[in-house]
CSV table of C-alpha atoms in Angstrom, one decimal:
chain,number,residue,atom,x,y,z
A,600,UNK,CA,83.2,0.7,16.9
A,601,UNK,CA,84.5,-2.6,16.6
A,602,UNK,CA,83.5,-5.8,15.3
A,603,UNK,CA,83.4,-9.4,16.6
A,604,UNK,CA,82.5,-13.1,16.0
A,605,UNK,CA,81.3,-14.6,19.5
A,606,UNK,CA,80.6,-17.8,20.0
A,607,UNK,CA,76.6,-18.2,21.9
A,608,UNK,CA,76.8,-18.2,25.8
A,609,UNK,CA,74.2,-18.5,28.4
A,610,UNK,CA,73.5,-15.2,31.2
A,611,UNK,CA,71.5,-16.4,34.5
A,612,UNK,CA,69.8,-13.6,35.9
A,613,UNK,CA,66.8,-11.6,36.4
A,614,UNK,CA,64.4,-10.5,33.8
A,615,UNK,CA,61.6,-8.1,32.9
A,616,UNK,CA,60.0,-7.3,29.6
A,617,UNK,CA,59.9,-3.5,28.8
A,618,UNK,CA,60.2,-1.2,26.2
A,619,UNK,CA,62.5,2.1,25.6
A,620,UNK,CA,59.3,4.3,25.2
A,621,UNK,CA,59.0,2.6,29.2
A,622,UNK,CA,62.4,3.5,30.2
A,623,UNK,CA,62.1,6.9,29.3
A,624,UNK,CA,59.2,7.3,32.5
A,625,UNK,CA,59.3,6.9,35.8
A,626,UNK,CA,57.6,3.4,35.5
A,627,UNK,CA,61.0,2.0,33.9
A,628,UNK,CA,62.0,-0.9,34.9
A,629,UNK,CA,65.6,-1.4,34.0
A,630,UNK,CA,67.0,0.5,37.4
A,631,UNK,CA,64.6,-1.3,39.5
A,632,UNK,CA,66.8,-4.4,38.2
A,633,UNK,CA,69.8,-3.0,39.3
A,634,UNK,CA,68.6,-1.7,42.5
A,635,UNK,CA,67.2,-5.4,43.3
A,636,UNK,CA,70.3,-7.2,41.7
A,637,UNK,CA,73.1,-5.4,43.7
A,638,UNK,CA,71.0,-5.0,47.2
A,639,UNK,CA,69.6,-8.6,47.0
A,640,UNK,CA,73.5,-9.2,45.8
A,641,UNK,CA,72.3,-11.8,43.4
A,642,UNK,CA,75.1,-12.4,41.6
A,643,UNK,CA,76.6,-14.3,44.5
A,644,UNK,CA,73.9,-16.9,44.2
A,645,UNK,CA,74.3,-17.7,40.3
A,646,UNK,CA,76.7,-21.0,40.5
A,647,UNK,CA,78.9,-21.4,37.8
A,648,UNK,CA,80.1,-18.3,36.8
A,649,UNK,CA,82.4,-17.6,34.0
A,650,UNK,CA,83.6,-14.6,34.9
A,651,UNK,CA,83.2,-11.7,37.3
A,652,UNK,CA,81.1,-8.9,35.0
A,653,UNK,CA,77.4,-8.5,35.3
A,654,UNK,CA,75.9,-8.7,31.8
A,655,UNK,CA,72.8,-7.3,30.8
A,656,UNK,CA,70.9,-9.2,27.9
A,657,UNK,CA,68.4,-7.6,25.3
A,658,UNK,CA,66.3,-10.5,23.4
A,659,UNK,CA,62.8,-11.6,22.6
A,660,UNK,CA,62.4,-8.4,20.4
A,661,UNK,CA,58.8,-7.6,19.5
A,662,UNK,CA,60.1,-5.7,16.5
A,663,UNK,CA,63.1,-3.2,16.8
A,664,UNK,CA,64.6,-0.5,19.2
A,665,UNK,CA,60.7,0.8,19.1
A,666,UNK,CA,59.3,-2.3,20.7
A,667,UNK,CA,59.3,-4.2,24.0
A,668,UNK,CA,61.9,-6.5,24.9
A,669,UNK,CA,63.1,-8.9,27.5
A,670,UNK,CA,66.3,-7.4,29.7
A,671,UNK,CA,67.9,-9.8,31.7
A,672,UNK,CA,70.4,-9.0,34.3
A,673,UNK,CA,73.0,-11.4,35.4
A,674,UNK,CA,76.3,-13.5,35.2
A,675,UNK,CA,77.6,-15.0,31.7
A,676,UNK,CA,77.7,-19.1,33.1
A,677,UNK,CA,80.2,-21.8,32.3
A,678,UNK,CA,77.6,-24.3,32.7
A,679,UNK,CA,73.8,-24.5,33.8
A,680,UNK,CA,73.5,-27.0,36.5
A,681,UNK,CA,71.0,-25.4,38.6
A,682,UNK,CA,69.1,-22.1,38.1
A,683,UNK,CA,67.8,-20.2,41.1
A,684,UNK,CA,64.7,-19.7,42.1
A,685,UNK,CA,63.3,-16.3,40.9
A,686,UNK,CA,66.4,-16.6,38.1
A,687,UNK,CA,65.8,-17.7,34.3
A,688,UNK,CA,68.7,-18.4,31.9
A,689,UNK,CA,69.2,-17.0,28.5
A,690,UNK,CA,71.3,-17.7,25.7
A,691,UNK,CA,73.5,-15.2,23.8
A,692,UNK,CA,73.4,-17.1,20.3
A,693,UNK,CA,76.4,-17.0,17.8
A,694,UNK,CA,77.1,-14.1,15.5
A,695,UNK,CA,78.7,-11.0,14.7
A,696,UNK,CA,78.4,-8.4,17.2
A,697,UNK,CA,79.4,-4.4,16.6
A,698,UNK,CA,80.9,-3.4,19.8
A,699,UNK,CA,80.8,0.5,21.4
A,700,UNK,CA,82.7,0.9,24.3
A,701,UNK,CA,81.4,3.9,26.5
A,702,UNK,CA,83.0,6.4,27.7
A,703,UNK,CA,84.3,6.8,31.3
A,704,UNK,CA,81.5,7.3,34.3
A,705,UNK,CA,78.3,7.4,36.2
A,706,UNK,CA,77.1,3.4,34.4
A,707,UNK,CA,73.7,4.9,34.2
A,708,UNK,CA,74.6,7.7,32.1
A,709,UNK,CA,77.2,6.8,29.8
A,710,UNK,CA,74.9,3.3,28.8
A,711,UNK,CA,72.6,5.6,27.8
A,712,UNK,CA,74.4,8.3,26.0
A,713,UNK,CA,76.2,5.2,24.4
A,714,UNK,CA,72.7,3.5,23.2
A,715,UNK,CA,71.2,7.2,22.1
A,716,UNK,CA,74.3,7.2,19.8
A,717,UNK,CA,73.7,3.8,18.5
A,718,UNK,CA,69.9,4.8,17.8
A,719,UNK,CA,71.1,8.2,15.9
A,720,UNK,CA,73.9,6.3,13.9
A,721,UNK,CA,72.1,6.5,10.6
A,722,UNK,CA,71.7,3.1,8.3
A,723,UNK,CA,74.9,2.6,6.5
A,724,UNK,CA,76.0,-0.7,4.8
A,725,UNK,CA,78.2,-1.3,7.6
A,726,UNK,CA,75.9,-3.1,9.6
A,727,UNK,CA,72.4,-4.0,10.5
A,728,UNK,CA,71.0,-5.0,13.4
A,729,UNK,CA,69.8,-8.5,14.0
A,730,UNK,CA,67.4,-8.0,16.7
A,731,UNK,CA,68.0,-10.8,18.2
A,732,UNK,CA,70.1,-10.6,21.0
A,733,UNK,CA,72.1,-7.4,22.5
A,734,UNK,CA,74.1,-6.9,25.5
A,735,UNK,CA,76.1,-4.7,27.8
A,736,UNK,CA,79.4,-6.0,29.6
A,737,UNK,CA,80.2,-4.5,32.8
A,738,UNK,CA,83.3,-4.5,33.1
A,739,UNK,CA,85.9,-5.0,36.2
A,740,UNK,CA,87.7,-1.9,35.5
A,741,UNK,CA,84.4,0.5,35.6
A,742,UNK,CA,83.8,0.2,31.5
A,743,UNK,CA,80.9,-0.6,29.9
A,744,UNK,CA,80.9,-2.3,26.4
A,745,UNK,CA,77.9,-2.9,24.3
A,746,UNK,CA,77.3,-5.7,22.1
A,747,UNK,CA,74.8,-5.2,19.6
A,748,UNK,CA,73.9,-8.2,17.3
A,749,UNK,CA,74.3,-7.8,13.3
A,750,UNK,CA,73.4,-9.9,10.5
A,751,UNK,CA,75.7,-11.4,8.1
């Protein structure tokens, strides 16, 4: 684990609120996003992008890792001109981000082994979590990093 000081950003994309305790049944939401994203090929109608990864955003936090959330699914923008139909835009505020870079393989399961170890990881004076905005980078060479925000 790493950590970072990003500057905010904006993500155009698709979104859902869920939960984790949703995720874990067969009424999650979070693979239908990616099923709809990459056969509706969606990323090819957000204008403006800043660069090639999909990003997936975790904000509006009802509470903590227990509670619902919105998940948006998308491209990081370089500006927000026009927003597709069916698309919302979200920003990625400022902050200090711990980073965990996944291990190597199927997205679906090393995302989640990587967020079940980020859940287990016991509260240490290293960090705490912000709640206020997370994310997962998908990057171009098959790795996945997650961003989760921490306060100062």
């Amino acid at each position: 684990m790493d950590f970072v000081q990003l500057e905010h950003f904006a993500v155009v994309g698709i979104e859902v609120r869920t939960s984790n305790a949703r995720e874990m049944t067969a009424d999650g939401l979070i693979g239908r996003q990616w099923e709809r994203f990459m056969k509706e090929q969606l990323a090819a109608r957000i204008p403006e992008k800043a660069e090639a990864n999909a990003i997936a955003v975790y904000s509006e936090y009802a509470s903590d890792e227990r509670g619902e959330y919105d998940y948006l699914l998308g491209m990081k923008v370089s500006a927000i001109a026009e927003i597709p139909a069916g698309m919302v835009v979200r920003n990625v505020p400022t902050g200090r981000y711990a980073v965990f870079t996944a291990e190597p393989g199927p997205p679906a399961k090393v995302v989640y082994e990587t967020w079940k170890r980020i859940w287990a990881e016991p509260r240490t004076a290293q960090y705490t979590r912000s709640y206020r905005a997370d994310f997962e980078k998908y990057r171009e060479d098959g790795r996945v990093e997650i961003y989760i925000g921490v306060k100062d």
